[in-house]
Amino acid sequence: MNGSPGNEGVSPGAGDGTRAVRAGLPEPVKYEPTLPGPVFAAHFHLPGEPTGPYTYGRDENPTWTHLEHAIGELEAPGRDGVETLVFASGMAAISSVLFSQLRAGDAVVLPGDGYQALPLARAQLEAFGIEVRTAPTGADAQLEVLDGAKLLLIESPSNPGLDVCDIRRLAEAAHAQGALVAVDNTLATPLGQRPLELGADFSVASGTKQLTGHGDILLGYVTGRAGEPMTAVRRWRKVVGAIPGPMEAWLAHRSIATLQMRVDRQDATALAVAEALRGRPEVSGLRYPGLPDDPSHKVASQQMRRFGCVVSFTLATRARAERFLDALRLVDEATSFGGVRSTAERRGRWGGDAVPEGFVRLSVGAEDPEDLVADVLRALEESER
């Protein structure tokens, strides 16, 4: 990892928990904190020529640096020539890749079933004279519209439908045509999937979700191979100023220490919830990549080490879904996902996803599994009345 600030004692083969609690920490200094506090600075002392690492707060910040190294150590452990840049939000990170790599006349392939803000990005790309093609995530359908594209953006698992594509296959096909590949790794997190190891050029994500896990900060990041593409991403961040605050960066780094514990608890409970919903007569379209009979399970098991904390399913009507959500006691009705407190929502209320009116996205938190399963099943029964 370029310029790693410490942790030489954490081997590339270390466990996820060990890596998460040590990631990005500086070398120990007597009487100094193990994780330095946030650095609030718009400018830095800069006599003479500006040759040091920190000059102005829109360009670099020591608190970002620690967080960027931490994320990089999770996304690409033990790999040199990889760098990470943090952003103000997940969409800022995704936009940085799109708008730094594409020019008028280029073509880009986006997932047709991805995050609901992608249509907004599409409209802006098209306004700049960039051709936008879309295809669903499942069955590697993006391969069919890849010819001549400059960039391929993959979202696997997709949000909210939880389809999975073969990232290795798509990356190889894209590279054979000279296209760059970015993978939205938000739902999987670096502990569930490492896109760079699967052939991607960029791993992009919203750190707002399970990476930080407490629903109290907005953050995004891009991890990629060092070189001109990442230099362009860095330049875009500087020009647009899509930077995180030092407090958000510090909170994110602190939260990463518990990532492995949260992910293991939440993902295991998500599987328990999915298993409890399987076979329920009122539930259709149940999706969770960790279920052995899920349509995506075979591909997911070949490229994912963990399957995420999100379960999706459909109830018969909008009214039934709303009654179900209202009956839940341990699950908050809220958007986003990945937090330690379970949340759920009827995704159709936003109007940006091609899902049935009764489609529910359930983000499983860190509650006791038996309590959460009991709450979900009770709410299903109550919503029938």
Short mmCIF file of C-alpha atoms in Angstrom, two decimals:
data_model
loop_
_atom_site.label_atom_id
_atom_site.label_comp_id
_atom_site.label_asym_id
_atom_site.label_seq_id
_atom_site.Cartn_x
_atom_site.Cartn_y
_atom_site.Cartn_z
CA MET A 1 0.00 0.00 0.00
CA ASN A 2 1.51 3.32 -1.02
CA GLY A 3 2.71 5.37 1.95
CA SER A 4 1.05 3.18 4.57
CA PRO A 5 1.26 4.96 7.95
CA GLY A 6 2.06 1.86 9.96
CA ASN A 7 0.71 -1.61 10.69
CA GLU A 8 3.66 -3.40 9.17
CA GLY A 9 2.94 -6.06 11.81
CA VAL A 10 -0.42 -6.94 10.22
CA SER A 11 0.39 -9.60 7.64
CA PRO A 12 -1.53 -9.92 4.35
CA GLY A 13 -2.99 -13.17 5.66
CA ALA A 14 -4.30 -11.69 8.93
CA GLY A 15 -7.93 -12.26 9.84
CA ASP A 16 -10.60 -9.70 9.02
CA GLY A 17 -11.09 -8.75 12.65
CA THR A 18 -7.39 -8.19 13.22
CA ARG A 19 -7.13 -6.13 10.06
CA ALA A 20 -10.22 -4.03 10.85
CA VAL A 21 -9.11 -3.02 14.34
CA ARG A 22 -5.55 -2.20 13.20
CA ALA A 23 -6.25 -0.70 9.77
CA GLY A 24 -4.83 2.75 9.12
CA LEU A 25 -3.34 3.31 12.56
CA PRO A 26 -0.06 5.26 12.73
CA GLU A 27 3.09 3.87 14.25
CA PRO A 28 2.90 3.98 18.07
CA VAL A 29 4.39 7.09 19.68
CA LYS A 30 4.78 7.30 23.44
CA TYR A 31 2.07 9.43 25.06
CA GLU A 32 0.21 9.88 21.77
CA PRO A 33 -3.30 8.45 21.15
CA THR A 34 -3.56 5.21 19.21
CA LEU A 35 -6.02 6.89 16.83
CA PRO A 36 -5.23 10.60 16.51
CA GLY A 37 -8.17 12.95 16.81
CA PRO A 38 -9.63 14.81 13.83
CA VAL A 39 -7.50 17.57 12.34
CA PHE A 40 -9.58 20.69 11.73
CA ALA A 41 -7.56 22.82 9.34
CA ALA A 42 -8.27 24.82 6.22
CA HIS A 43 -4.58 25.54 5.78
CA PHE A 44 -1.24 24.40 7.21
CA HIS A 45 2.06 26.13 7.99
CA LEU A 46 3.79 26.29 4.62
CA PRO A 47 7.02 28.33 4.50
CA GLY A 48 9.09 28.14 1.33
CA GLU A 49 8.23 25.78 -1.49
CA PRO A 50 5.01 23.72 -1.05
CA THR A 51 6.66 20.29 -1.12
CA GLY A 52 5.05 18.63 1.92
CA PRO A 53 1.99 16.37 2.03
CA TYR A 54 -0.42 18.93 3.54
CA THR A 55 -0.92 22.37 2.04
CA TYR A 56 -4.62 23.20 1.83
CA GLY A 57 -7.70 21.57 3.32
CA ARG A 58 -9.43 20.86 0.02
CA ASP A 59 -6.48 18.78 -1.18
CA GLU A 60 -5.42 16.65 1.79
CA ASN A 61 -6.00 16.22 5.50
CA PRO A 62 -4.15 13.93 7.96
CA THR A 63 -7.46 12.50 9.21
CA TRP A 64 -8.42 11.52 5.65
CA THR A 65 -5.01 9.94 5.20
CA HIS A 66 -5.47 7.54 8.12
CA LEU A 67 -8.96 6.61 6.92
CA GLU A 68 -7.82 6.15 3.32
CA HIS A 69 -5.07 3.80 4.40
CA ALA A 70 -7.54 1.90 6.58
CA ILE A 71 -10.00 1.38 3.74
CA GLY A 72 -7.20 0.49 1.35
CA GLU A 73 -5.93 -2.18 3.72
CA LEU A 74 -9.39 -3.76 3.74
CA GLU A 75 -10.06 -3.47 0.00
CA ALA A 76 -6.61 -4.65 -1.12
CA PRO A 77 -4.65 -6.16 1.79
CA GLY A 78 -0.96 -6.52 1.16
CA ARG A 79 -1.10 -5.04 -2.34
CA ASP A 80 1.22 -2.28 -3.49
CA GLY A 81 0.26 0.26 -6.12
CA VAL A 82 -3.25 0.81 -4.78
CA GLU A 83 -4.65 4.03 -3.37
CA THR A 84 -7.89 5.16 -1.77
CA LEU A 85 -9.60 8.56 -1.86
CA VAL A 86 -12.46 9.48 0.47
CA PHE A 87 -15.40 11.68 -0.52
CA ALA A 88 -18.33 13.51 1.01
CA SER A 89 -20.82 10.77 0.04
CA GLY A 90 -21.18 7.58 -1.95
CA MET A 91 -22.65 9.45 -4.90
CA ALA A 92 -19.70 11.86 -4.84
CA ALA A 93 -17.40 8.84 -5.09
CA ILE A 94 -19.35 7.23 -7.94
CA SER A 95 -19.64 10.56 -9.75
CA SER A 96 -15.90 11.09 -9.45
CA VAL A 97 -15.23 7.93 -11.42
CA LEU A 98 -17.89 8.65 -14.03
CA PHE A 99 -17.04 12.27 -14.69
CA SER A 100 -13.25 11.97 -14.39
CA GLN A 101 -12.98 9.12 -16.90
CA LEU A 102 -15.59 10.03 -19.53
CA ARG A 103 -15.68 12.66 -22.23
CA ALA A 104 -18.20 13.74 -24.85
CA GLY A 105 -18.58 10.99 -27.40
CA ASP A 106 -17.67 8.19 -24.96
CA ALA A 107 -20.07 5.41 -24.00
CA VAL A 108 -20.65 4.09 -20.49
CA VAL A 109 -22.56 1.03 -19.29
CA LEU A 110 -24.55 1.39 -16.08
CA PRO A 111 -26.68 -1.16 -14.23
CA GLY A 112 -30.34 -0.77 -15.16
CA ASP A 113 -31.41 -2.03 -11.74
CA GLY A 114 -28.93 -0.13 -9.58
CA TYR A 115 -29.18 2.57 -6.96
CA GLN A 116 -32.03 4.98 -7.61
CA ALA A 117 -29.77 8.04 -7.91
CA LEU A 118 -28.06 6.59 -10.98
CA PRO A 119 -30.79 7.95 -13.32
CA LEU A 120 -29.82 11.43 -12.11
CA ALA A 121 -26.22 10.70 -13.02
CA ARG A 122 -27.38 9.36 -16.37
CA ALA A 123 -29.20 12.58 -17.19
CA GLN A 124 -26.09 14.62 -16.42
CA LEU A 125 -23.84 12.31 -18.43
CA GLU A 126 -26.13 12.58 -21.43
CA ALA A 127 -26.22 16.35 -21.07
CA PHE A 128 -22.43 16.26 -21.48
CA GLY A 129 -22.70 14.26 -24.69
CA ILE A 130 -21.88 10.85 -23.20
CA GLU A 131 -23.80 7.82 -24.43
CA VAL A 132 -25.34 5.86 -21.55
CA ARG A 133 -26.35 2.23 -21.94
CA THR A 134 -28.05 0.16 -19.26
CA ALA A 135 -28.70 -3.51 -18.66
CA PRO A 136 -29.78 -5.52 -15.61
CA THR A 137 -27.22 -6.99 -13.22
CA GLY A 138 -28.50 -10.57 -13.37
CA ALA A 139 -27.32 -13.09 -15.97
CA ASP A 140 -24.34 -10.82 -16.80
CA ALA A 141 -26.66 -8.87 -19.10
CA GLN A 142 -24.30 -5.88 -19.23
CA LEU A 143 -22.07 -7.92 -21.55
CA GLU A 144 -24.65 -7.45 -24.30
CA VAL A 145 -24.22 -3.66 -24.40
CA LEU A 146 -20.50 -3.45 -23.69
CA ASP A 147 -19.17 -3.08 -27.24
CA GLY A 148 -17.19 0.13 -27.64
CA ALA A 149 -17.79 1.40 -24.11
CA LYS A 150 -15.14 3.39 -22.26
CA LEU A 151 -16.32 2.46 -18.76
CA LEU A 152 -18.43 -0.28 -17.18
CA LEU A 153 -20.07 0.32 -13.79
CA ILE A 154 -21.17 -2.85 -11.99
CA GLU A 155 -23.36 -2.98 -8.90
CA SER A 156 -23.21 -6.45 -7.40
CA PRO A 157 -25.22 -7.30 -5.38
CA SER A 158 -27.62 -4.81 -6.88
CA ASN A 159 -29.65 -2.45 -4.74
CA PRO A 160 -32.46 -3.13 -3.99
CA GLY A 161 -33.07 -6.33 -6.02
CA LEU A 162 -29.97 -8.23 -4.79
CA ASP A 163 -29.03 -9.70 -8.16
CA VAL A 164 -25.40 -10.73 -8.64
CA CYS A 165 -23.23 -10.85 -11.74
CA ASP A 166 -19.93 -12.58 -12.46
CA ILE A 167 -17.51 -9.71 -11.86
CA ARG A 168 -14.48 -11.63 -13.17
CA ARG A 169 -16.24 -12.43 -16.43
CA LEU A 170 -17.45 -8.88 -17.00
CA ALA A 171 -14.07 -7.36 -16.09
CA GLU A 172 -12.22 -9.63 -18.49
CA ALA A 173 -14.64 -8.81 -21.31
CA ALA A 174 -14.44 -5.08 -20.61
CA HIS A 175 -10.64 -5.04 -20.47
CA ALA A 176 -10.44 -7.01 -23.72
CA GLN A 177 -12.21 -4.05 -25.32
CA GLY A 178 -10.13 -1.42 -23.58
CA ALA A 179 -12.81 -0.38 -21.08
CA LEU A 180 -12.26 0.45 -17.41
CA VAL A 181 -14.33 -1.34 -14.77
CA ALA A 182 -15.77 0.11 -11.55
CA VAL A 183 -17.67 -2.00 -9.03
CA ASP A 184 -20.04 -0.51 -6.48
CA ASN A 185 -19.07 -2.48 -3.38
CA THR A 186 -21.45 -0.76 -0.96
CA LEU A 187 -23.69 -3.67 -0.11
CA ALA A 188 -20.93 -6.28 0.13
CA THR A 189 -18.32 -4.16 1.99
CA PRO A 190 -14.63 -5.06 1.65
CA LEU A 191 -15.19 -7.96 4.06
CA GLY A 192 -17.73 -9.51 1.73
CA GLN A 193 -16.05 -8.85 -1.61
CA ARG A 194 -12.83 -7.37 -2.97
CA PRO A 195 -13.50 -6.07 -6.49
CA LEU A 196 -9.85 -5.32 -7.32
CA GLU A 197 -9.01 -8.99 -6.74
CA LEU A 198 -11.83 -9.87 -9.15
CA GLY A 199 -10.34 -7.72 -11.90
CA ALA A 200 -11.95 -4.31 -11.37
CA ASP A 201 -10.00 -1.08 -11.80
CA PHE A 202 -12.02 0.77 -9.15
CA SER A 203 -13.95 -0.26 -6.07
CA VAL A 204 -16.40 2.49 -5.17
CA ALA A 205 -18.75 2.58 -2.23
CA SER A 206 -20.92 4.56 0.09
CA GLY A 207 -19.28 4.46 3.49
CA THR A 208 -22.58 5.74 4.87
CA LYS A 209 -23.88 2.17 4.96
CA GLN A 210 -22.47 -0.93 6.64
CA LEU A 211 -18.83 0.14 6.43
CA THR A 212 -19.42 2.67 9.21
CA GLY A 213 -22.66 1.12 10.37
CA HIS A 214 -24.24 3.68 12.69
CA GLY A 215 -26.34 5.79 10.34
CA ASP A 216 -24.76 9.03 11.53
CA ILE A 217 -22.35 10.09 8.77
CA LEU A 218 -22.29 10.52 4.99
CA LEU A 219 -19.12 9.26 3.32
CA GLY A 220 -17.86 7.67 0.12
CA TYR A 221 -14.61 6.32 -1.25
CA VAL A 222 -12.82 5.11 -4.36
CA THR A 223 -10.05 2.51 -4.20
CA GLY A 224 -8.09 1.86 -7.37
CA ARG A 225 -4.81 0.94 -8.94
CA ALA A 226 -2.38 3.85 -8.85
CA GLY A 227 -1.98 5.52 -12.20
CA GLU A 228 -3.61 8.08 -14.46
CA PRO A 229 -7.23 6.92 -13.83
CA MET A 230 -6.84 7.46 -10.06
CA THR A 231 -4.93 10.69 -10.66
CA ALA A 232 -7.95 11.89 -12.63
CA VAL A 233 -10.26 10.90 -9.76
CA ARG A 234 -8.10 12.88 -7.34
CA ARG A 235 -8.12 15.88 -9.67
CA TRP A 236 -11.90 15.70 -9.95
CA ARG A 237 -12.23 15.69 -6.15
CA LYS A 238 -10.06 18.78 -5.93
CA VAL A 239 -11.92 20.66 -8.65
CA VAL A 240 -15.40 19.83 -7.34
CA GLY A 241 -14.49 19.97 -3.66
CA ALA A 242 -16.46 16.81 -2.82
CA ILE A 243 -14.51 16.24 0.39
CA PRO A 244 -15.56 14.81 3.75
CA GLY A 245 -15.25 16.79 6.94
CA PRO A 246 -12.47 15.68 9.32
CA MET A 247 -15.00 14.74 12.00
CA GLU A 248 -16.86 12.45 9.60
CA ALA A 249 -13.58 10.89 8.51
CA TRP A 250 -12.51 10.30 12.11
CA LEU A 251 -15.87 8.78 13.06
CA ALA A 252 -15.67 6.50 10.02
CA HIS A 253 -12.20 5.29 10.97
CA ARG A 254 -13.28 4.65 14.55
CA SER A 255 -16.30 2.70 13.32
CA ILE A 256 -14.25 0.46 11.02
CA ALA A 257 -12.66 -1.12 14.10
CA THR A 258 -15.92 -2.98 14.77
CA LEU A 259 -16.65 -3.80 11.12
CA GLN A 260 -15.93 -7.52 11.30
CA MET A 261 -18.03 -7.98 14.44
CA ARG A 262 -20.94 -6.02 12.98
CA VAL A 263 -20.79 -7.67 9.59
CA ASP A 264 -20.64 -11.19 10.97
CA ARG A 265 -23.55 -10.58 13.34
CA GLN A 266 -25.71 -8.73 10.82
CA ASP A 267 -25.07 -11.05 7.90
CA ALA A 268 -25.74 -14.17 9.97
CA THR A 269 -29.00 -12.68 11.23
CA ALA A 270 -29.96 -11.67 7.68
CA LEU A 271 -29.62 -15.31 6.66
CA ALA A 272 -31.78 -16.33 9.63
CA VAL A 273 -34.45 -13.81 8.64
CA ALA A 274 -34.36 -14.98 5.02
CA GLU A 275 -34.69 -18.61 6.09
CA ALA A 276 -37.65 -17.70 8.30
CA LEU A 277 -39.37 -15.95 5.38
CA ARG A 278 -38.72 -18.78 2.93
CA GLY A 279 -41.91 -20.70 2.29
CA ARG A 280 -44.20 -18.12 3.90
CA PRO A 281 -47.32 -17.97 1.70
CA GLU A 282 -47.66 -14.18 1.94
CA VAL A 283 -44.06 -13.60 0.78
CA SER A 284 -42.98 -13.70 -2.85
CA GLY A 285 -39.77 -12.75 -4.64
CA LEU A 286 -37.61 -13.43 -1.59
CA ARG A 287 -33.96 -12.59 -2.32
CA TYR A 288 -30.83 -13.08 -0.28
CA PRO A 289 -27.62 -14.24 -1.99
CA GLY A 290 -26.71 -16.39 1.01
CA LEU A 291 -29.72 -18.66 0.58
CA PRO A 292 -28.65 -21.86 -1.20
CA ASP A 293 -31.71 -21.69 -3.47
CA ASP A 294 -31.36 -17.99 -4.32
CA PRO A 295 -30.90 -17.46 -8.08
CA SER A 296 -27.63 -15.62 -7.42
CA HIS A 297 -26.17 -17.97 -4.83
CA LYS A 298 -23.89 -19.96 -7.15
CA VAL A 299 -22.16 -16.90 -8.59
CA ALA A 300 -22.16 -15.06 -5.27
CA SER A 301 -20.50 -17.97 -3.47
CA GLN A 302 -17.66 -17.90 -6.02
CA GLN A 303 -16.78 -14.24 -5.46
CA MET A 304 -18.20 -13.21 -2.10
CA ARG A 305 -16.95 -14.17 1.36
CA ARG A 306 -20.04 -12.76 3.08
CA PHE A 307 -23.46 -12.08 1.61
CA GLY A 308 -24.58 -8.79 3.15
CA CYS A 309 -27.17 -7.62 5.63
CA VAL A 310 -30.04 -6.85 3.24
CA VAL A 311 -33.03 -9.09 2.52
CA SER A 312 -35.69 -8.17 -0.03
CA PHE A 313 -39.15 -9.57 -0.65
CA THR A 314 -42.59 -8.62 -1.92
CA LEU A 315 -45.97 -8.61 -0.22
CA ALA A 316 -49.16 -8.74 -2.25
CA THR A 317 -50.13 -5.07 -2.13
CA ARG A 318 -48.89 -1.67 -1.12
CA ALA A 319 -51.38 -1.63 1.76
CA ARG A 320 -50.16 -5.00 3.04
CA ALA A 321 -46.55 -3.83 2.94
CA GLU A 322 -47.42 -0.64 4.79
CA ARG A 323 -49.31 -2.58 7.47
CA PHE A 324 -46.31 -4.88 7.85
CA LEU A 325 -43.91 -1.98 8.29
CA ASP A 326 -46.21 -0.28 10.77
CA ALA A 327 -46.47 -3.48 12.84
CA LEU A 328 -42.71 -3.90 13.27
CA ARG A 329 -41.39 -2.99 16.72
CA LEU A 330 -37.65 -3.66 16.44
CA VAL A 331 -37.29 -2.35 12.89
CA ASP A 332 -37.41 1.36 12.09
CA GLU A 333 -39.09 2.50 8.90
CA ALA A 334 -36.25 4.41 7.27
CA THR A 335 -34.22 4.50 4.09
CA SER A 336 -30.57 3.49 3.67
CA PHE A 337 -29.17 0.23 5.04
CA GLY A 338 -26.28 -1.34 6.92
CA GLY A 339 -26.83 0.18 10.36
CA VAL A 340 -26.69 -1.60 13.70
CA ARG A 341 -30.40 -0.87 14.14
CA SER A 342 -32.61 -2.74 11.68
CA THR A 343 -34.53 -0.68 9.15
CA ALA A 344 -37.02 -1.44 6.41
CA GLU A 345 -38.98 0.44 3.81
CA ARG A 346 -41.35 0.02 0.90
CA ARG A 347 -39.00 0.98 -1.91
CA GLY A 348 -41.79 1.91 -4.29
CA ARG A 349 -42.53 5.03 -2.27
CA TRP A 350 -39.53 6.75 -3.88
CA GLY A 351 -40.58 6.06 -7.43
CA GLY A 352 -37.04 5.43 -8.68
CA ASP A 353 -36.86 1.63 -8.54
CA ALA A 354 -38.57 -0.80 -10.92
CA VAL A 355 -40.11 -2.85 -8.11
CA PRO A 356 -43.68 -3.90 -7.20
CA GLU A 357 -45.71 -1.67 -4.90
CA GLY A 358 -45.41 -4.24 -2.12
CA PHE A 359 -41.61 -4.63 -2.42
CA VAL A 360 -39.82 -4.38 0.95
CA ARG A 361 -36.10 -3.87 1.51
CA LEU A 362 -35.13 -5.01 4.99
CA SER A 363 -31.73 -4.05 6.41
CA VAL A 364 -30.83 -6.37 9.27
CA GLY A 365 -29.11 -4.85 12.27
CA ALA A 366 -27.31 -6.20 15.31
CA GLU A 367 -30.33 -7.13 17.41
CA ASP A 368 -30.55 -10.65 18.84
CA PRO A 369 -31.45 -12.92 15.92
CA GLU A 370 -34.31 -14.67 17.68
CA ASP A 371 -35.87 -11.35 18.69
CA LEU A 372 -35.65 -9.92 15.20
CA VAL A 373 -37.02 -13.04 13.51
CA ALA A 374 -39.90 -13.14 15.98
CA ASP A 375 -40.67 -9.47 15.32
CA VAL A 376 -40.71 -9.93 11.54
CA LEU A 377 -42.94 -13.01 11.69
CA ARG A 378 -45.33 -11.37 14.14
CA ALA A 379 -45.59 -8.28 11.94
CA LEU A 380 -46.37 -10.49 8.93
CA GLU A 381 -49.20 -12.14 10.83
CA GLU A 382 -50.59 -8.86 12.13
CA SER A 383 -50.48 -7.27 8.68
CA GLU A 384 -52.80 -9.94 7.34
CA ARG A 385 -55.66 -8.57 9.42
#
